[in-house]
Amino acid sequence: QNKTLINGLSTKIHEQFKLWGLTNAETDVALLIIKGFSLEEIAGLRGTSERTIRDQAASVYHKAKLKNRIELSAYFLEELLSPISD
């Protein structure tokens, strides 16, 4: 059951990224940001400069009309953490 929920969330995240018009690189960066990696860590994982990652992250925030990594994560987590209704 958890695997089904995780797959559903992953699908929704990717659908939203497409709606925002993210490139493949921006999608990778956004996913790693949501997972909690720092820009420095993402640069190491992707084999690129931290400046490139910073620019890609800024592009993600701009396209999504969000301010920062906190708002990006909150965008997807907000519904998961909403109170359970009876």
XYZ file of C-alpha atoms in Angstrom:
86
model
C 0.000 0.000 0.000
C 2.839 2.432 0.828
C 4.519 1.706 -2.512
C 1.276 2.586 -4.301
C 1.016 5.871 -2.397
C 4.657 6.752 -3.087
C 4.259 5.964 -6.789
C 1.154 8.131 -6.896
C 2.971 11.025 -5.236
C 5.914 10.637 -7.601
C 3.559 10.710 -10.586
C 1.845 13.864 -9.312
C 5.185 15.586 -8.689
C 6.373 14.796 -12.229
C 3.051 15.949 -13.687
C 3.399 19.267 -11.850
C 6.988 19.660 -13.054
C 5.737 19.230 -16.639
C 3.030 21.852 -16.047
C 5.713 24.227 -14.808
C 7.772 23.491 -17.923
C 10.873 22.258 -16.104
C 13.741 20.887 -18.165
C 15.160 17.441 -17.388
C 18.039 19.035 -15.470
C 15.670 21.294 -13.507
C 13.494 18.266 -12.713
C 16.497 16.384 -11.336
C 17.564 19.380 -9.259
C 14.026 19.966 -7.955
C 13.676 16.324 -6.892
C 16.985 16.436 -5.049
C 15.985 19.692 -3.344
C 12.718 18.108 -2.212
C 14.715 15.152 -0.868
C 16.691 17.596 1.276
C 20.059 17.722 -0.478
C 22.062 20.941 -0.310
C 23.061 22.747 -3.507
C 26.653 21.673 -2.891
C 25.598 18.033 -2.536
C 23.473 18.241 -5.687
C 26.415 19.677 -7.615
C 28.543 16.742 -6.498
C 25.879 14.200 -7.405
C 25.307 15.772 -10.823
C 28.980 16.423 -11.545
C 28.529 20.128 -12.147
C 29.306 23.402 -10.433
C 27.375 24.716 -7.482
C 26.751 27.895 -9.513
C 25.005 25.848 -12.217
C 22.845 24.139 -9.606
C 22.045 27.498 -7.992
C 20.943 28.851 -11.399
C 18.842 25.763 -12.103
C 17.217 25.960 -8.672
C 16.428 29.654 -9.237
C 14.839 28.733 -12.559
C 12.710 26.068 -10.848
C 11.494 28.574 -8.259
C 10.763 31.164 -10.946
C 8.799 28.757 -13.165
C 6.883 27.433 -10.147
C 6.262 30.954 -8.808
C 7.769 29.912 -5.483
C 10.365 31.729 -3.396
C 12.734 29.000 -2.234
C 13.393 25.359 -1.361
C 11.056 25.522 1.628
C 8.120 26.614 -0.515
C 8.984 23.979 -3.132
C 8.917 21.185 -0.570
C 5.847 22.584 1.137
C 4.007 22.725 -2.191
C 4.037 18.921 -2.339
C 3.990 18.088 1.362
C 1.159 20.378 2.422
C -1.590 18.011 1.305
C 0.150 15.002 2.817
C 0.259 16.668 6.203
C -3.255 18.047 6.282
C -5.508 16.891 9.130
C -7.493 13.712 8.653
C -11.201 14.391 8.410
C -13.751 12.013 9.910
